[in-house]
Coordinates of N, CA and C in Angstrom, one line a residue:
M15 N 145.7 75.6 117.3 CA 144.2 74.9 117.2 C 143.2 74.9 118.0
G16 N 143.9 74.9 119.3 CA 142.8 74.9 120.5 C 142.1 76.1 120.5
T17 N 142.9 77.1 120.5 CA 142.8 78.6 120.6 C 141.6 78.9 119.6
S18 N 141.9 78.2 118.6 CA 140.9 78.8 117.1 C 139.7 77.9 117.3
T19 N 139.6 76.8 117.9 CA 138.5 76.3 118.2 C 137.8 77.1 119.3
T20 N 138.7 77.3 120.2 CA 137.8 77.8 121.4 C 137.2 79.5 120.7
E21 N 137.9 80.0 120.1 CA 137.1 81.2 119.4 C 136.2 80.7 118.2
Q22 N 135.9 79.7 117.5 CA 135.0 79.4 116.7 C 133.5 78.8 117.4
A23 N 133.9 78.5 118.8 CA 132.8 77.9 119.3 C 132.1 79.1 120.3
T24 N 132.9 79.8 120.7 CA 132.6 81.6 121.4 C 131.8 81.9 120.3
L25 N 131.9 82.3 119.0 CA 131.3 82.9 118.3 C 130.1 82.2 117.6
L26 N 130.1 80.9 117.6 CA 128.9 80.7 117.1 C 127.9 80.4 118.3
A27 N 128.3 80.3 119.9 CA 127.4 80.3 120.8 C 126.5 81.8 120.7
R28 N 127.7 82.6 120.6 CA 127.1 84.3 120.6 C 126.1 84.7 119.3
A29 N 126.5 83.8 118.2 CA 125.7 84.3 117.2 C 124.4 83.4 117.3
M30 N 124.3 82.2 117.7 CA 123.1 81.7 118.0 C 122.1 82.7 119.0
A31 N 122.8 82.7 120.1 CA 122.1 83.8 120.9 C 121.3 85.0 120.5
E32 N 122.1 85.6 119.5 CA 121.9 86.9 118.6 C 120.7 86.6 117.9
R33 N 120.6 85.2 117.1 CA 119.7 84.6 116.3 C 118.5 84.5 117.0
F34 N 118.7 83.7 118.1 CA 117.0 83.6 118.8 C 116.5 85.1 119.6
A35 N 117.4 85.7 119.5 CA 116.9 87.0 120.3 C 116.3 88.0 119.2
G36 N 116.1 87.5 117.8 CA 115.7 88.3 116.9 C 117.0 89.3 116.3
R37 N 118.3 89.5 116.3 CA 119.0 90.3 116.0 C 119.8 89.8 115.0
G38 N 119.1 89.4 114.0 CA 119.6 88.8 112.7 C 121.0 89.5 111.7
A39 N 121.1 90.7 111.9 CA 122.1 91.6 111.6 C 123.6 90.9 112.1
E40 N 123.5 91.0 113.3 CA 124.4 90.8 114.7 C 124.8 89.3 114.4
A41 N 123.7 88.5 114.2 CA 124.1 87.1 114.1 C 125.0 86.9 112.7
N42 N 124.3 87.4 111.5 CA 125.1 87.5 110.4 C 126.3 87.5 110.5
R43 N 126.7 88.9 111.3 CA 128.1 89.1 111.4 C 128.8 88.3 112.1
L44 N 128.3 87.4 113.2 CA 129.3 86.6 114.2 C 129.2 85.5 113.4
Y45 N 128.2 84.8 112.6 CA 128.3 83.5 112.2 C 129.4 83.7 111.0
G46 N 129.6 84.8 110.5 CA 130.5 85.2 109.1 C 131.9 84.9 109.8
Q47 N 132.4 85.7 111.0 CA 133.3 85.4 111.8 C 133.6 83.9 112.2
A48 N 132.6 83.3 112.4 CA 132.8 81.7 112.7 C 133.4 81.0 111.5
A49 N 132.5 81.3 110.5 CA 132.9 80.5 109.2 C 134.3 80.9 108.9
E50 N 134.8 82.1 109.0 CA 136.3 82.2 108.5 C 137.0 81.6 109.5
A51 N 137.0 81.9 110.9 CA 137.6 81.0 111.9 C 137.7 79.3 111.4
A52 N 136.6 78.6 111.4 CA 136.7 77.6 110.8 C 137.3 76.8 109.4
R53 N 137.3 78.0 108.6 CA 137.7 77.9 107.2 C 139.3 77.8 107.3
R54 N 139.8 79.0 108.2 CA 141.3 79.0 108.3 C 141.7 77.7 109.3
A55 N 141.0 77.2 110.1 CA 141.3 76.1 111.0 C 141.1 74.7 110.5
D56 N 140.5 74.6 109.2 CA 140.5 73.3 108.3 C 139.4 72.5 108.7
D57 N 138.0 73.1 109.9 CA 137.4 72.7 110.7 C 136.1 72.5 109.7
L58 N 135.9 71.5 109.0 CA 134.4 71.2 108.2 C 133.3 71.2 109.1
D59 N 133.1 70.5 110.3 CA 132.1 70.8 111.0 C 131.8 72.3 111.6
G60 N 132.6 73.1 112.0 CA 132.4 74.2 112.3 C 132.2 74.9 111.4
W61 N 132.9 74.9 110.1 CA 132.4 75.6 109.2 C 131.0 75.4 108.5
T62 N 130.8 74.4 108.5 CA 129.4 73.9 107.8 C 128.4 74.7 109.1
E63 N 128.2 74.3 110.4 CA 127.3 74.9 111.6 C 127.1 76.6 111.1
A64 N 128.6 77.3 110.9 CA 128.3 78.4 110.8 C 127.6 79.1 109.5
A65 N 128.0 78.3 108.2 CA 127.4 78.4 106.8 C 125.8 78.3 107.2
L66 N 125.3 77.2 107.9 CA 124.2 76.8 108.0 C 123.3 78.0 108.8
G67 N 123.9 78.6 109.9 CA 123.7 79.5 110.4 C 123.8 81.2 110.0
L68 N 124.5 80.9 108.7 CA 124.2 82.4 107.8 C 122.9 82.0 107.0
A69 N 123.0 81.1 106.6 CA 121.7 80.9 106.0 C 120.4 80.8 106.7
A70 N 120.5 80.6 107.8 CA 119.1 80.7 108.6 C 118.6 81.8 109.0
V71 N 119.8 83.1 108.8 CA 119.2 84.4 109.2 C 119.3 85.2 107.6
Q72 N 119.3 84.7 106.4 CA 119.2 85.4 105.3 C 118.0 86.2 105.3
V73 N 117.8 87.2 104.6 CA 116.6 88.0 104.1 C 116.3 87.7 103.0
F74 N 114.9 87.0 103.1 CA 114.3 86.9 101.6 C 114.0 88.4 100.9
G75 N 114.6 88.2 99.7 CA 114.5 89.3 98.4 C 115.8 90.0 98.8
A76 N 116.7 90.0 99.4 CA 118.2 90.6 99.7 C 119.0 90.2 98.6
E77 N 119.8 90.6 98.5 CA 121.1 90.1 97.6 C 122.0 88.8 98.4
P78 N 122.1 87.7 98.0 CA 123.0 87.0 98.8 C 124.3 87.2 99.0
G79 N 125.0 87.8 98.3 CA 126.3 87.7 98.5 C 127.3 86.6 98.3
P80 N 128.2 86.4 99.1 CA 129.1 85.2 99.1 C 128.3 83.9 99.7
L81 N 127.2 84.1 100.2 CA 126.8 83.0 100.9 C 126.6 81.6 100.0
P82 N 126.2 82.1 98.8 CA 126.1 80.7 98.1 C 127.5 79.9 97.6
A83 N 127.9 80.4 97.5 CA 129.5 80.3 97.0 C 130.3 79.5 98.3
M84 N 129.9 80.3 99.6 CA 130.4 79.3 100.8 C 129.8 78.3 101.1
L85 N 128.4 78.3 101.0 CA 127.5 76.7 100.9 C 127.9 76.1 100.0
Y86 N 128.3 76.1 98.8 CA 128.6 75.7 98.0 C 130.1 74.9 98.3
D87 N 130.7 75.7 98.8 CA 132.3 75.3 99.3 C 132.5 74.0 100.1
V88 N 131.3 74.6 101.0 CA 130.8 73.5 102.4 C 130.4 72.1 101.2
L89 N 129.7 72.3 100.4 CA 128.8 71.0 100.3 C 129.8 70.3 99.4
V90 N 130.7 70.8 98.5 CA 132.2 69.7 97.7 C 132.6 69.1 98.6
R91 N 133.0 69.6 99.8 CA 133.9 69.0 100.9 C 133.1 67.8 101.8
T92 N 131.6 67.8 101.8 CA 130.8 67.1 102.8 C 130.5 65.5 101.8
T93 N 130.9 64.7 102.9 CA 130.2 63.3 101.8 C 129.1 62.4 103.0
D94 N 128.9 63.0 103.8 CA 128.0 62.4 105.0 C 126.7 62.9 104.1
D95 N 125.8 61.7 104.1 CA 124.5 62.3 103.3 C 123.6 63.1 104.1
L96 N 123.7 62.8 105.7 CA 122.6 63.6 106.3 C 123.0 65.3 106.5
Q97 N 124.5 65.3 106.4 CA 125.1 66.6 106.3 C 124.6 67.6 104.9
R98 N 125.1 66.8 104.2 CA 125.1 66.9 102.5 C 123.6 67.5 102.9
S99 N 123.0 66.9 103.1 CA 121.3 67.0 102.7 C 120.8 68.5 103.6
K100 N 121.5 68.8 104.5 CA 121.2 70.6 105.2 C 121.8 71.3 104.5
V101 N 123.2 70.9 104.0 CA 123.9 72.0 103.3 C 123.1 72.3 101.6
A102 N 122.4 71.2 101.2 CA 121.8 71.1 99.9 C 120.9 72.3 100.0
A103 N 119.8 72.0 100.9 CA 118.8 72.4 101.5 C 118.9 73.8 101.6
A104 N 119.7 74.1 102.4 CA 120.0 75.5 102.5 C 120.6 76.4 101.4
L105 N 121.4 75.7 100.5 CA 121.7 76.2 99.4 C 120.6 76.4 98.2
A106 N 119.5 75.9 98.0 CA 118.3 75.9 97.6 C 117.6 76.9 97.8
R107 N 117.3 77.3 99.4 CA 116.5 78.1 99.5 C 117.4 79.3 99.6
C108 N 118.5 79.6 99.5 CA 119.3 80.3 99.6 C 119.1 81.1 98.2
W109 N 118.8 80.3 97.3 CA 118.6 81.0 95.6 C 117.4 81.0 95.9
A110 N 116.5 80.4 96.3 CA 115.0 80.9 96.2 C 114.7 82.0 97.0
Y111 N 115.3 82.5 98.1 CA 115.2 83.9 98.7 C 116.0 84.8 97.9
A112 N 117.0 84.5 97.0 CA 117.6 85.6 95.8 C 116.6 85.7 94.6
S113 N 115.4 85.2 94.6 CA 114.8 85.3 93.5 C 114.8 84.3 92.4
Q114 N 115.7 83.5 92.7 CA 117.0 82.7 91.3 C 116.5 81.2 91.7
A115 N 115.0 80.8 92.0 CA 114.7 79.4 92.3 C 115.0 78.6 91.5
E116 N 114.9 78.7 90.1 CA 115.4 77.3 89.3 C 117.1 77.4 89.2
R117 N 117.8 78.0 90.0 CA 119.0 77.6 90.1 C 119.3 76.8 91.3
G118 N 118.3 76.8 92.2 CA 118.3 76.1 93.4 C 117.8 74.9 93.4
Q119 N 116.7 74.5 92.2 CA 116.3 73.2 92.2 C 117.1 71.9 92.0
P120 N 118.4 71.8 91.5 CA 119.4 70.9 91.5 C 119.9 70.7 93.0
F121 N 120.1 71.5 93.7 CA 120.2 71.4 95.1 C 119.3 70.9 95.9
A122 N 118.1 71.3 95.8 CA 116.6 70.8 96.4 C 116.5 69.1 96.4
D123 N 116.8 69.2 95.0 CA 116.4 67.5 94.7 C 117.5 66.5 95.3
E124 N 118.9 67.2 95.4 CA 119.8 66.3 95.8 C 119.8 66.4 97.8
A125 N 119.2 67.4 98.2 CA 118.9 67.4 99.9 C 117.6 66.2 100.0
V126 N 116.9 66.3 99.0 CA 115.6 65.1 99.2 C 116.4 63.8 98.8
E127 N 116.9 63.5 98.1 CA 117.8 62.4 97.7 C 118.6 61.7 99.0
R128 N 119.5 62.8 99.4 CA 120.4 62.8 100.6 C 119.4 62.2 101.7
A129 N 118.2 62.9 102.0 CA 117.9 62.9 103.2 C 117.4 61.4 103.1
R130 N 116.5 61.0 102.2 CA 116.3 59.8 101.9 C 117.1 58.6 102.3
S131 N 118.2 58.9 101.6 CA 119.4 57.7 102.0 C 119.7 57.8 103.6
A132 N 119.5 59.0 104.1 CA 120.1 59.0 105.5 C 119.1 58.5 106.4
G133 N 117.8 58.3 106.0 CA 116.7 57.7 106.5 C 116.5 58.6 107.6
D134 N 116.4 60.1 107.8 CA 116.2 60.9 109.0 C 114.7 61.5 108.7
P135 N 113.8 61.1 109.0 CA 112.3 61.8 108.9 C 112.5 63.5 108.8
A136 N 113.0 63.9 109.9 CA 113.0 65.6 110.0 C 113.7 65.8 109.1
Q137 N 115.1 65.7 108.9 CA 115.3 66.3 107.7 C 115.2 66.1 106.1
L138 N 114.6 64.8 106.2 CA 113.5 64.9 104.7 C 112.4 65.7 104.7
A139 N 111.9 65.8 105.6 CA 110.9 67.1 106.0 C 111.6 68.3 105.4
D140 N 112.7 68.7 105.9 CA 113.2 70.3 105.8 C 113.7 70.0 104.3
A141 N 113.8 69.0 103.8 CA 114.6 69.0 102.6 C 113.5 69.3 101.5
L142 N 111.9 68.7 101.7 CA 111.0 68.6 100.9 C 110.3 70.2 101.4
D143 N 110.7 71.0 102.0 CA 110.2 72.3 102.4 C 111.3 73.1 101.2
A144 N 112.5 72.8 101.6 CA 113.4 73.7 100.3 C 112.9 73.3 98.8
A145 N 112.6 72.1 98.5 CA 112.4 71.7 97.4 C 110.7 72.3 96.8
L146 N 109.9 72.4 97.8 CA 108.7 73.2 97.9 C 109.3 74.7 97.2
A147 N 110.3 75.3 98.3 CA 110.6 76.9 97.9 C 111.0 77.1 96.6
V148 N 111.9 76.2 96.1 CA 112.2 76.3 94.5 C 110.9 76.1 93.5
R149 N 110.4 75.8 93.7 CA 109.0 75.2 92.9 C 107.6 76.1 93.1
W150 N 107.6 77.2 93.2 CA 106.4 78.2 93.2 C 105.6 78.6 92.3
G151 N 106.2 78.5 90.6 CA 105.4 79.0 90.0 C 104.4 78.1 89.5
P152 N 103.6 79.2 88.5 CA 102.2 78.1 88.3 C 102.4 77.0 87.3
D153 N 103.2 76.5 86.8 CA 103.7 75.6 86.1 C 104.2 74.2 86.9
D154 N 104.7 74.7 88.0 CA 105.0 73.9 88.9 C 103.7 73.0 90.0
L155 N 102.6 73.2 89.5 CA 101.4 73.1 90.4 C 101.4 71.8 91.1
E156 N 101.5 70.9 89.9 CA 101.7 69.3 89.7 C 102.4 68.7 90.8
V157 N 103.6 69.1 90.4 CA 104.6 68.5 91.2 C 104.8 69.2 92.8
R158 N 104.5 70.8 92.8 CA 104.1 70.8 94.4 C 103.1 70.2 95.0
G159 N 102.2 69.8 94.5 CA 101.2 68.9 95.0 C 101.6 67.6 95.9
A160 N 102.7 66.8 94.6 CA 103.2 65.8 94.9 C 104.2 65.8 96.0
L161 N 104.7 66.9 96.2 CA 105.9 67.2 97.2 C 104.9 67.7 98.4
T162 N 104.0 68.2 98.4 CA 103.4 68.6 99.8 C 102.4 67.3 100.1
R163 N 102.1 66.5 99.4 CA 101.8 65.1 100.1 C 102.5 64.3 100.5
E164 N 103.9 64.3 100.2 CA 105.0 63.7 100.6 C 105.3 64.0 101.9
L165 N 105.4 65.4 102.0 CA 105.8 66.5 103.2 C 105.1 66.1 104.3
D166 N 103.6 66.0 104.0 CA 102.4 66.0 105.0 C 102.7 64.7 105.5
E167 N 102.9 63.6 104.8 CA 103.1 62.2 105.4 C 104.1 62.1 106.1
V168 N 105.4 62.6 105.9 CA 106.9 62.6 106.8 C 106.6 63.5 108.1
A169 N 105.5 64.9 107.6 CA 106.0 65.4 108.8 C 104.9 65.1 110.1
A170 N 104.1 64.0 109.6 CA 103.0 63.3 110.4 C 103.8 62.4 111.5
H171 N 104.7 62.1 111.2 CA 105.4 61.3 112.2 C 106.8 62.2 113.0
V172 N 107.0 63.6 112.6 CA 108.0 64.1 113.3 C 107.8 64.9 114.4
T173 N 108.4 65.0 115.6 CA 107.9 65.5 116.8 C 108.1 67.3 116.9
D174 N 109.0 67.6 115.8 CA 109.5 68.8 115.7 C 108.1 69.8 115.5
P175 N 107.8 70.5 115.9 CA 106.5 71.5 115.5 C 106.6 72.5 114.5
D176 N 108.1 72.6 114.3 CA 108.3 73.6 113.4 C 108.6 73.0 111.8
K177 N 108.7 71.9 111.7 CA 108.8 71.1 110.6 C 107.0 70.8 110.4
R178 N 106.6 70.4 111.4 CA 104.8 69.9 111.3 C 104.3 71.4 110.6
L179 N 104.8 72.6 111.3 CA 104.5 73.9 110.7 C 104.2 74.0 109.5
Q180 N 105.4 73.9 108.6 CA 105.7 74.1 107.5 C 104.8 73.2 106.5
A181 N 104.8 71.9 106.9 CA 103.8 71.2 106.2 C 102.4 71.4 106.2
H182 N 102.0 71.8 107.3 CA 100.4 72.5 107.2 C 100.3 73.5 106.1
L183 N 101.2 74.6 106.5 CA 101.2 75.8 105.7 C 101.4 75.4 104.4
W184 N 102.4 74.4 103.9 CA 102.3 74.3 102.3 C 101.2 73.3 102.0
G185 N 100.4 72.7 102.7 CA 99.4 72.0 102.5 C 98.1 73.1 102.5
L186 N 98.0 73.9 103.1 CA 96.8 75.0 103.0 C 97.2 75.8 101.6
H187 N 98.9 76.1 101.6 CA 99.0 76.7 99.9 C 98.5 76.1 99.0
V188 N 98.9 75.0 98.9 CA 98.3 73.8 97.7 C 96.8 73.8 97.6
A189 N 96.0 73.8 98.6 CA 94.5 74.0 99.3 C 93.9 74.7 98.4
C190 N 94.5 75.9 98.8 CA 93.9 77.4 98.2 C 93.8 77.3 96.8
E191 N 95.4 76.8 96.4 CA 95.5 76.9 95.1 C 94.6 75.9 93.9
T192 N 94.3 75.0 94.5 CA 93.5 74.3 93.7 C 91.9 74.1 94.4
L193 N 91.5 75.6 95.5 CA 90.4 75.5 95.6 C 89.9 74.1 96.4
D194 N 90.5 73.6 97.1 CA 90.1 72.2 97.9 C 89.5 72.9 99.5
L195 N 88.5 73.0 99.3 CA 87.8 73.8 100.6 C 87.9 72.9 101.8
H196 N 87.8 71.6 101.3 CA 87.9 70.4 103.0 C 89.4 70.6 103.3
A197 N 90.6 70.6 102.4 CA 91.7 70.7 102.5 C 92.0 71.9 103.5
M198 N 91.7 72.8 102.8 CA 91.9 74.3 103.6 C 91.2 74.4 104.9
N199 N 90.2 73.8 105.5 CA 89.6 73.6 106.6 C 90.2 72.7 107.5
R200 N 90.8 71.5 107.1 CA 91.8 70.7 107.6 C 92.7 71.3 108.2
Q201 N 93.7 71.7 107.1 CA 95.1 72.5 107.8 C 94.7 73.6 108.5
I202 N 93.4 74.3 108.3 CA 93.5 75.7 109.6 C 93.4 74.8 110.6
R203 N 92.8 73.7 110.9 CA 92.3 73.2 112.5 C 93.9 72.3 112.7
A204 N 94.6 72.0 111.6 CA 95.8 71.2 112.3 C 96.7 72.2 112.6
L205 N 96.7 73.6 112.3 CA 97.3 74.8 112.6 C 97.0 75.0 113.9
E206 N 95.7 75.2 114.2 CA 94.9 75.8 115.4 C 95.7 74.7 116.8
V207 N 95.8 73.4 116.1 CA 96.1 72.2 117.1 C 97.4 72.2 117.7
L208 N 98.3 72.2 116.7 CA 99.6 72.6 116.9 C 99.7 74.0 117.7
G209 N 99.1 75.0 117.3 CA 99.1 76.2 118.2 C 99.3 76.2 119.6
E210 N 98.8 74.9 120.1 CA 98.8 74.7 121.7 C 100.1 74.6 122.0
Q211 N 101.1 73.7 121.0 CA 102.4 73.5 121.4 C 103.6 74.7 120.8
S212 N 102.8 75.4 119.9 CA 104.0 76.5 119.4 C 103.7 77.7 119.3
P213 N 104.1 78.8 120.0 CA 103.5 80.1 119.8 C 103.6 80.6 118.5
R214 N 104.6 80.2 117.4 CA 104.4 80.4 116.0 C 103.8 79.8 115.2
A215 N 103.4 78.9 115.7 CA 102.2 77.9 115.0 C 100.9 78.9 115.3
L216 N 100.6 79.5 116.4 CA 99.4 79.9 116.5 C 99.3 81.1 116.2
F217 N 100.5 81.9 116.2 CA 100.6 83.0 115.1 C 99.9 82.6 113.7
F218 N 100.4 81.6 112.8 CA 99.8 81.4 111.7 C 98.9 81.0 111.6
A219 N 98.3 80.3 112.7 CA 96.7 79.8 112.7 C 95.7 80.8 112.8
A220 N 96.1 82.0 113.6 CA 95.1 83.1 113.4 C 95.0 83.7 112.4
T221 N 96.2 83.8 111.7 CA 96.1 84.7 110.3 C 95.8 84.1 109.4
R222 N 96.1 82.6 109.1 CA 95.7 82.1 108.3 C 94.2 81.8 108.2
R223 N 93.9 81.9 109.7 CA 91.9 81.4 109.9 C 91.4 82.6 109.2
A224 N 91.8 84.0 109.4 CA 91.1 85.3 109.3 C 91.5 85.2 107.7
M225 N 92.9 84.9 106.7 CA 92.7 84.7 105.4 C 91.5 84.1 104.7
L226 N 91.1 82.6 105.6 CA 90.3 81.7 105.3 C 88.9 82.2 105.0
D227 N 88.5 83.1 106.2 CA 87.3 83.7 106.8 C 87.1 84.8 105.5
L228 N 88.2 85.7 105.1 CA 87.8 86.5 104.1 C 87.7 86.0 102.7
L229 N 88.1 84.9 102.5 CA 88.1 84.0 101.4 C 87.1 83.4 101.1

């Protein structure tokens, strides 16, 4: 059991290093090995971490393969609200990235409900982002607007710049859809301010400013 745990920890550490280095394919391979090691050891925490890692490196538009089944397998074994929210949000995005957004909607709804029950603002922001990812069609505009407003409120009290970035990007997206020029400019300015903390936000601030100027 100790050897297995050591193996899992090593694989997870290597996978995370590859992921942050931008080598998604290698991270995907290592996360897969870590997930299998954790499953054999009946280590739900390790299995969950590996499955979430696999979801984090999923490529948009690609066939998801066994990832949805793995995430669901983890989900049905998880009872903690916070962990269930994380896995359900990942599963919702998994289906959205596989162009099957409707299949992910029940999982996104559960992710939001569980995050509210857990009382974790950062996870609620992540769950709301997942809920928006599975409701991007023209008929979902009203729901998307409501989710975006809630995300904006939640992210305003979260320090994680990535969560705040997602809130501003969704806010800008809906503002453009509804031709709300005031909101467009507000979200662009918010992205530029956030860019002082986050290089990633600075990139989106510059590209979205260019988009708005062209528009």
